[in-house]
Amino acid sequence: MTASVGPGDLGAFLKARRARLTPHEVGLPETQGHRKVAGLRREEVAQLASISVDYYTRLEQGRVQASAAVLATLAHALRLDDDQQTYLYEIAGRTEARPRRRRTAWKVRPTVRRLLDRLEAAPAIVLGKGMHILDWNQAAAVLYTDFSRIPAAERNYVRLLFAHPGVRGMHLEWDHDARDAVAALRMEAAKDPEDPDLARLVGELSVRDPDFRTWWAEHRVNSAAHGTKHYRHRLVGDLTLDCDTWDSPDGSGQRLMVLTAEPGSPSDDVLRILLSWTPMADEDRRAMP
């Protein structure tokens, strides 16, 4: 037996949502006396959505199809979150008009911060729009560089690969890694082609590095979701790490990049030695701009 969306689903959803709201929650005055229905009345939802009561009633009864404009006003009136809005447009048969999920590209959620702290033995970085480095754990700072000493506007993964001597120099297969990073940046550009920060980054790197200029012009794309990195660290020598990235489920567009070594391998031993050395003080990292 398979689930399907029926004509009554929209009405049922609207009824359920208005039943969970109070006039106070949506800015309407409380009425005196006993209310016959739980939550908001049809008249109150219609008022909030700036539509007629008759039209809203027919929506709940499945006798009329909602336009994209009406769905937008209902989503606001009923205080729908991103998932609820997605569902509303789906059951109304208007998926093509569904608004893009809200993005909080520069803010890392506290739960992600806690996850970074738990990954003590694995370098991890949170990448935001345009592969900007938003946060990291101590292991990543020990492996790569003290990110807190880099101005916030310049903390970009691709920029460091091309312009930071220490980060660039540690990649034994720099051409391969840098080219993959450019291809991943191409995919980022497709998500927001009008992003001024990304345009400035591409312009800067195109002027200063002929390899970037050539690879950017190739229009090669790659999500760079996983792969293997070969490093030569100035303190401990060579190590090979697997690199995996996961998309955040909150619609922010952020990705978590984690580097791990195969258990029991020489690289695992080298990484443990590296991370056993005194890392940058946590309070210093948190004092970053």
mmCIF file of C-alpha atoms in Angstrom:
data_model
loop_
_atom_site.group_PDB
_atom_site.id
_atom_site.type_symbol
_atom_site.label_atom_id
_atom_site.label_comp_id
_atom_site.label_asym_id
_atom_site.label_seq_id
_atom_site.Cartn_x
_atom_site.Cartn_y
_atom_site.Cartn_z
ATOM 1 C CA MET A 1 0.000 0.000 0.000
ATOM 2 C CA THR A 2 1.453 3.387 -1.019
ATOM 3 C CA ALA A 3 0.715 6.805 0.384
ATOM 4 C CA SER A 4 -0.665 9.420 -2.001
ATOM 5 C CA VAL A 5 -1.713 13.033 -1.826
ATOM 6 C CA GLY A 6 -5.459 13.457 -2.084
ATOM 7 C CA PRO A 7 -7.669 16.515 -2.665
ATOM 8 C CA GLY A 8 -8.546 16.688 1.032
ATOM 9 C CA ASP A 9 -4.965 16.863 2.278
ATOM 10 C CA LEU A 10 -4.628 20.620 1.822
ATOM 11 C CA GLY A 11 -7.812 21.304 3.774
ATOM 12 C CA ALA A 12 -6.829 18.903 6.521
ATOM 13 C CA PHE A 13 -3.415 20.504 6.835
ATOM 14 C CA LEU A 14 -4.838 24.038 6.987
ATOM 15 C CA LYS A 15 -7.342 22.977 9.662
ATOM 16 C CA ALA A 16 -4.638 21.291 11.705
ATOM 17 C CA ARG A 17 -2.331 24.291 11.528
ATOM 18 C CA ARG A 18 -4.948 26.889 12.511
ATOM 19 C CA ALA A 19 -6.039 24.642 15.364
ATOM 20 C CA ARG A 20 -2.525 24.859 16.837
ATOM 21 C CA LEU A 21 -2.349 28.664 16.843
ATOM 22 C CA THR A 22 -3.923 31.188 19.198
ATOM 23 C CA PRO A 23 -4.971 34.741 18.327
ATOM 24 C CA HIS A 24 -2.252 36.028 20.639
ATOM 25 C CA GLU A 25 0.463 34.137 18.719
ATOM 26 C CA VAL A 26 -0.473 35.801 15.430
ATOM 27 C CA GLY A 27 -1.103 39.283 16.816
ATOM 28 C CA LEU A 28 -4.895 39.223 16.944
ATOM 29 C CA PRO A 29 -6.855 40.473 19.961
ATOM 30 C CA GLU A 30 -8.216 37.819 22.299
ATOM 31 C CA THR A 31 -12.020 37.542 22.255
ATOM 32 C CA GLN A 32 -14.117 37.355 25.371
ATOM 33 C CA GLY A 33 -16.001 34.220 26.251
ATOM 34 C CA HIS A 34 -15.707 30.598 25.204
ATOM 35 C CA ARG A 35 -14.362 29.833 21.706
ATOM 36 C CA LYS A 36 -16.252 27.129 19.829
ATOM 37 C CA VAL A 37 -13.127 25.933 17.969
ATOM 38 C CA ALA A 38 -9.590 25.283 19.108
ATOM 39 C CA GLY A 39 -7.054 27.693 17.724
ATOM 40 C CA LEU A 40 -7.910 30.198 15.017
ATOM 41 C CA ARG A 41 -11.263 30.542 13.292
ATOM 42 C CA ARG A 42 -11.536 30.483 9.502
ATOM 43 C CA GLU A 43 -12.426 34.171 9.598
ATOM 44 C CA GLU A 44 -9.205 34.956 11.456
ATOM 45 C CA VAL A 45 -7.002 33.028 9.018
ATOM 46 C CA ALA A 46 -8.718 34.760 6.097
ATOM 47 C CA GLN A 47 -8.091 38.126 7.746
ATOM 48 C CA LEU A 48 -4.414 37.352 8.275
ATOM 49 C CA ALA A 49 -4.011 36.129 4.677
ATOM 50 C CA SER A 50 -5.978 39.058 3.220
ATOM 51 C CA ILE A 51 -8.428 36.789 1.397
ATOM 52 C CA SER A 52 -12.191 36.408 1.680
ATOM 53 C CA VAL A 53 -13.685 34.019 4.196
ATOM 54 C CA ASP A 54 -15.634 32.329 1.387
ATOM 55 C CA TYR A 55 -12.453 31.709 -0.624
ATOM 56 C CA TYR A 56 -10.612 30.319 2.397
ATOM 57 C CA THR A 57 -13.579 28.079 3.260
ATOM 58 C CA ARG A 58 -13.570 26.657 -0.251
ATOM 59 C CA LEU A 59 -9.823 26.004 0.083
ATOM 60 C CA GLU A 60 -10.381 23.945 3.219
ATOM 61 C CA GLN A 61 -13.217 22.104 1.530
ATOM 62 C CA GLY A 62 -11.095 21.300 -1.529
ATOM 63 C CA ARG A 63 -13.415 23.173 -3.911
ATOM 64 C CA VAL A 64 -10.806 25.556 -5.294
ATOM 65 C CA GLN A 65 -7.094 25.354 -6.129
ATOM 66 C CA ALA A 66 -4.801 27.770 -4.315
ATOM 67 C CA SER A 67 -2.594 30.102 -6.331
ATOM 68 C CA ALA A 68 1.099 30.531 -5.521
ATOM 69 C CA ALA A 69 0.383 34.009 -4.134
ATOM 70 C CA VAL A 70 -2.297 32.693 -1.776
ATOM 71 C CA LEU A 71 -0.025 29.880 -0.589
ATOM 72 C CA ALA A 72 2.633 32.424 0.260
ATOM 73 C CA THR A 73 0.234 34.509 2.335
ATOM 74 C CA LEU A 74 -1.139 31.415 4.080
ATOM 75 C CA ALA A 75 2.382 30.237 4.918
ATOM 76 C CA HIS A 76 3.020 33.584 6.590
ATOM 77 C CA ALA A 77 -0.376 33.728 8.300
ATOM 78 C CA LEU A 78 -0.051 30.216 9.746
ATOM 79 C CA ARG A 79 3.594 30.737 10.801
ATOM 80 C CA LEU A 80 4.863 27.769 8.776
ATOM 81 C CA ASP A 81 8.513 26.782 9.064
ATOM 82 C CA ASP A 82 10.604 25.650 6.071
ATOM 83 C CA ASP A 83 9.520 21.998 6.217
ATOM 84 C CA GLN A 84 5.871 22.933 6.612
ATOM 85 C CA GLN A 85 6.078 25.311 3.661
ATOM 86 C CA THR A 86 7.611 22.580 1.529
ATOM 87 C CA TYR A 87 4.744 20.266 2.470
ATOM 88 C CA LEU A 88 2.126 22.958 1.829
ATOM 89 C CA TYR A 89 3.325 23.568 -1.731
ATOM 90 C CA GLU A 90 3.608 19.823 -2.326
ATOM 91 C CA ILE A 91 0.027 18.954 -1.352
ATOM 92 C CA ALA A 92 -1.267 22.021 -3.192
ATOM 93 C CA GLY A 93 0.440 20.855 -6.392
ATOM 94 C CA ARG A 94 2.549 24.009 -6.623
ATOM 95 C CA THR A 95 6.067 22.692 -6.136
ATOM 96 C CA GLU A 96 7.362 24.861 -8.975
ATOM 97 C CA ALA A 97 6.419 27.979 -7.003
ATOM 98 C CA ARG A 98 7.932 26.823 -3.724
ATOM 99 C CA PRO A 99 10.308 29.477 -2.326
ATOM 100 C CA ARG A 100 13.923 28.645 -1.719
ATOM 101 C CA ARG A 101 14.724 27.560 1.816
ATOM 102 C CA ARG A 102 16.007 30.336 3.997
ATOM 103 C CA ARG A 103 19.761 30.314 4.388
ATOM 104 C CA THR A 104 21.835 31.313 7.382
ATOM 105 C CA ALA A 105 25.082 30.767 5.566
ATOM 106 C CA TRP A 106 27.403 32.555 7.980
ATOM 107 C CA LYS A 107 26.116 31.178 11.263
ATOM 108 C CA VAL A 108 27.141 27.758 12.560
ATOM 109 C CA ARG A 109 24.545 26.073 14.755
ATOM 110 C CA PRO A 110 25.566 25.231 18.346
ATOM 111 C CA THR A 111 25.013 21.531 17.665
ATOM 112 C CA VAL A 112 27.552 21.651 14.825
ATOM 113 C CA ARG A 113 29.990 23.437 17.118
ATOM 114 C CA ARG A 114 29.570 20.646 19.676
ATOM 115 C CA LEU A 115 30.180 18.052 16.963
ATOM 116 C CA LEU A 116 33.430 19.788 16.008
ATOM 117 C CA ASP A 117 34.573 19.644 19.608
ATOM 118 C CA ARG A 118 33.772 15.924 19.813
ATOM 119 C CA LEU A 119 35.926 15.160 16.768
ATOM 120 C CA GLU A 120 39.153 15.489 18.707
ATOM 121 C CA ALA A 121 41.090 12.947 16.610
ATOM 122 C CA ALA A 122 39.788 14.088 13.219
ATOM 123 C CA PRO A 123 40.490 17.482 11.613
ATOM 124 C CA ALA A 124 37.125 19.013 10.704
ATOM 125 C CA ILE A 125 36.064 22.264 9.022
ATOM 126 C CA VAL A 126 32.643 23.834 8.393
ATOM 127 C CA LEU A 127 32.426 25.294 4.903
ATOM 128 C CA GLY A 128 29.795 27.888 4.017
ATOM 129 C CA LYS A 129 28.809 29.710 0.840
ATOM 130 C CA GLY A 130 31.610 29.903 -1.685
ATOM 131 C CA MET A 131 33.632 27.398 0.410
ATOM 132 C CA HIS A 132 34.251 30.026 3.068
ATOM 133 C CA ILE A 133 35.668 28.562 6.287
ATOM 134 C CA LEU A 134 33.130 29.309 9.019
ATOM 135 C CA ASP A 135 34.456 27.178 11.866
ATOM 136 C CA TRP A 136 36.928 24.410 12.653
ATOM 137 C CA ASN A 137 38.204 22.242 15.463
ATOM 138 C CA GLN A 138 41.624 22.232 17.067
ATOM 139 C CA ALA A 139 42.733 19.246 15.020
ATOM 140 C CA ALA A 140 42.138 21.186 11.778
ATOM 141 C CA ALA A 141 44.130 24.135 13.101
ATOM 142 C CA VAL A 142 47.039 21.829 13.995
ATOM 143 C CA LEU A 143 46.959 20.120 10.596
ATOM 144 C CA TYR A 144 46.507 23.165 8.365
ATOM 145 C CA THR A 145 47.173 26.472 10.065
ATOM 146 C CA ASP A 146 45.903 28.715 12.854
ATOM 147 C CA PHE A 147 42.799 29.961 11.037
ATOM 148 C CA SER A 148 42.121 32.522 13.767
ATOM 149 C CA ARG A 149 45.195 34.462 12.628
ATOM 150 C CA ILE A 150 43.748 34.853 9.140
ATOM 151 C CA PRO A 151 41.331 37.784 8.624
ATOM 152 C CA ALA A 152 37.760 36.526 8.509
ATOM 153 C CA ALA A 153 37.227 37.850 4.976
ATOM 154 C CA GLU A 154 40.169 35.771 3.741
ATOM 155 C CA ARG A 155 39.229 32.479 5.411
ATOM 156 C CA ASN A 156 38.255 30.710 2.227
ATOM 157 C CA TYR A 157 39.300 27.135 1.484
ATOM 158 C CA VAL A 158 40.036 27.742 -2.198
ATOM 159 C CA ARG A 159 41.839 30.992 -1.505
ATOM 160 C CA LEU A 160 44.117 29.290 1.031
ATOM 161 C CA LEU A 161 44.900 26.506 -1.451
ATOM 162 C CA PHE A 162 46.152 29.072 -3.961
ATOM 163 C CA ALA A 163 47.412 31.964 -1.857
ATOM 164 C CA HIS A 164 48.570 30.607 1.517
ATOM 165 C CA PRO A 165 52.154 29.240 1.173
ATOM 166 C CA GLY A 166 51.836 26.845 4.108
ATOM 167 C CA VAL A 167 48.497 25.334 3.050
ATOM 168 C CA ARG A 168 49.492 25.181 -0.595
ATOM 169 C CA GLY A 169 52.877 23.649 0.153
ATOM 170 C CA MET A 170 51.564 20.792 2.282
ATOM 171 C CA HIS A 171 49.512 19.271 -0.589
ATOM 172 C CA LEU A 172 51.682 16.657 -2.297
ATOM 173 C CA GLU A 173 49.144 16.446 -5.146
ATOM 174 C CA TRP A 174 48.388 20.141 -5.233
ATOM 175 C CA ASP A 175 47.398 20.277 -8.915
ATOM 176 C CA HIS A 176 44.799 17.556 -8.414
ATOM 177 C CA ASP A 177 43.428 18.943 -5.147
ATOM 178 C CA ALA A 178 43.354 22.556 -6.309
ATOM 179 C CA ARG A 179 41.666 21.677 -9.581
ATOM 180 C CA ASP A 180 38.993 19.701 -7.718
ATOM 181 C CA ALA A 181 38.486 22.680 -5.404
ATOM 182 C CA VAL A 182 37.979 24.999 -8.389
ATOM 183 C CA ALA A 183 35.425 22.558 -9.809
ATOM 184 C CA ALA A 184 33.598 22.536 -6.461
ATOM 185 C CA LEU A 185 33.658 26.331 -6.416
ATOM 186 C CA ARG A 186 32.045 26.257 -9.867
ATOM 187 C CA MET A 187 29.135 24.335 -8.381
ATOM 188 C CA GLU A 188 28.878 26.876 -5.572
ATOM 189 C CA ALA A 189 28.713 29.676 -8.151
ATOM 190 C CA ALA A 190 25.741 28.005 -9.830
ATOM 191 C CA LYS A 191 23.768 28.178 -6.568
ATOM 192 C CA ASP A 192 24.174 31.961 -6.296
ATOM 193 C CA PRO A 193 25.638 33.493 -9.483
ATOM 194 C CA GLU A 194 25.098 37.025 -8.157
ATOM 195 C CA ASP A 195 27.139 36.517 -4.980
ATOM 196 C CA PRO A 196 29.509 39.539 -4.805
ATOM 197 C CA ASP A 197 31.941 37.830 -2.418
ATOM 198 C CA LEU A 198 32.354 34.913 -4.798
ATOM 199 C CA ALA A 199 32.812 37.288 -7.741
ATOM 200 C CA ARG A 200 35.594 39.106 -5.869
ATOM 201 C CA LEU A 201 37.299 35.823 -4.984
ATOM 202 C CA VAL A 202 37.216 34.572 -8.558
ATOM 203 C CA GLY A 203 38.500 37.920 -9.831
ATOM 204 C CA GLU A 204 41.347 38.015 -7.324
ATOM 205 C CA LEU A 205 42.520 34.454 -7.957
ATOM 206 C CA SER A 206 42.168 34.799 -11.726
ATOM 207 C CA VAL A 207 44.535 37.767 -11.682
ATOM 208 C CA ARG A 208 47.116 36.305 -9.323
ATOM 209 C CA ASP A 209 47.220 32.649 -10.436
ATOM 210 C CA PRO A 210 47.295 31.410 -14.056
ATOM 211 C CA ASP A 211 46.332 27.874 -12.997
ATOM 212 C CA PHE A 212 43.158 29.120 -11.344
ATOM 213 C CA ARG A 213 42.358 31.225 -14.399
ATOM 214 C CA THR A 214 42.787 28.221 -16.697
ATOM 215 C CA TRP A 215 40.835 25.769 -14.555
ATOM 216 C CA TRP A 216 37.996 28.230 -13.926
ATOM 217 C CA ALA A 217 37.607 28.699 -17.682
ATOM 218 C CA GLU A 218 37.236 24.913 -18.143
ATOM 219 C CA HIS A 219 33.800 24.982 -16.454
ATOM 220 C CA ARG A 220 34.557 21.620 -14.847
ATOM 221 C CA VAL A 221 32.254 20.767 -11.920
ATOM 222 C CA ASN A 222 32.751 18.387 -9.016
ATOM 223 C CA SER A 223 30.955 18.225 -5.675
ATOM 224 C CA ALA A 224 34.197 17.039 -4.017
ATOM 225 C CA ALA A 225 32.090 15.036 -1.570
ATOM 226 C CA HIS A 226 34.857 12.554 -0.852
ATOM 227 C CA GLY A 227 38.415 11.743 -1.811
ATOM 228 C CA THR A 228 41.930 11.128 -0.529
ATOM 229 C CA LYS A 229 44.446 13.818 0.414
ATOM 230 C CA HIS A 230 48.201 13.336 0.465
ATOM 231 C CA TYR A 231 49.979 15.791 2.753
ATOM 232 C CA ARG A 232 53.527 16.559 3.794
ATOM 233 C CA HIS A 233 53.350 18.286 7.141
ATOM 234 C CA ARG A 234 56.307 20.400 8.189
ATOM 235 C CA LEU A 235 56.412 18.792 11.662
ATOM 236 C CA VAL A 236 55.642 15.104 11.127
ATOM 237 C CA GLY A 237 56.185 14.402 7.428
ATOM 238 C CA ASP A 238 53.912 12.530 5.048
ATOM 239 C CA LEU A 239 50.389 11.347 5.807
ATOM 240 C CA THR A 240 47.434 10.190 3.729
ATOM 241 C CA LEU A 241 43.933 11.121 4.906
ATOM 242 C CA ASP A 242 40.465 10.330 3.606
ATOM 243 C CA CYS A 243 38.359 13.454 3.129
ATOM 244 C CA ASP A 244 34.559 13.291 3.373
ATOM 245 C CA THR A 245 32.005 16.103 3.352
ATOM 246 C CA TRP A 246 28.366 16.109 4.454
ATOM 247 C CA ASP A 247 25.670 18.630 3.591
ATOM 248 C CA SER A 248 23.912 20.239 6.531
ATOM 249 C CA PRO A 249 20.235 19.203 6.772
ATOM 250 C CA ASP A 250 19.105 22.692 7.829
ATOM 251 C CA GLY A 251 19.086 24.246 4.342
ATOM 252 C CA SER A 252 21.969 26.586 5.175
ATOM 253 C CA GLY A 253 24.158 25.277 2.365
ATOM 254 C CA GLN A 254 26.935 24.547 4.852
ATOM 255 C CA ARG A 255 29.084 21.421 4.626
ATOM 256 C CA LEU A 256 31.133 19.581 7.213
ATOM 257 C CA MET A 257 34.515 18.386 5.943
ATOM 258 C CA VAL A 258 36.203 15.679 8.022
ATOM 259 C CA LEU A 259 39.656 14.127 7.518
ATOM 260 C CA THR A 260 40.435 10.673 8.891
ATOM 261 C CA ALA A 261 43.247 8.124 8.619
ATOM 262 C CA GLU A 262 42.779 4.389 8.146
ATOM 263 C CA PRO A 263 43.015 2.793 11.605
ATOM 264 C CA GLY A 264 46.369 1.184 12.249
ATOM 265 C CA SER A 265 48.009 2.743 9.214
ATOM 266 C CA PRO A 266 51.268 4.731 9.334
ATOM 267 C CA SER A 267 49.233 7.866 8.658
ATOM 268 C CA ASP A 268 47.030 7.085 11.657
ATOM 269 C CA ASP A 269 50.128 6.945 13.850
ATOM 270 C CA VAL A 270 51.505 10.165 12.354
ATOM 271 C CA LEU A 271 48.193 11.983 12.820
ATOM 272 C CA ARG A 272 48.003 10.875 16.469
ATOM 273 C CA ILE A 273 51.522 12.156 17.074
ATOM 274 C CA LEU A 274 50.690 15.474 15.434
ATOM 275 C CA LEU A 275 47.490 15.952 17.409
ATOM 276 C CA SER A 276 49.163 15.008 20.686
ATOM 277 C CA TRP A 277 51.257 18.136 20.537
ATOM 278 C CA THR A 278 49.926 21.188 22.356
ATOM 279 C CA PRO A 279 47.288 22.722 20.073
ATOM 280 C CA MET A 280 46.214 26.316 19.972
ATOM 281 C CA ALA A 281 44.390 27.235 23.172
ATOM 282 C CA ASP A 282 40.649 26.887 22.750
ATOM 283 C CA GLU A 283 39.958 30.260 24.338
ATOM 284 C CA ASP A 284 42.285 31.895 21.820
ATOM 285 C CA ARG A 285 40.432 30.294 18.923
ATOM 286 C CA ARG A 286 37.078 31.392 20.248
ATOM 287 C CA ALA A 287 38.334 34.970 20.499
ATOM 288 C CA MET A 288 38.659 35.108 16.708
ATOM 289 C CA PRO A 289 36.957 38.064 14.962
#
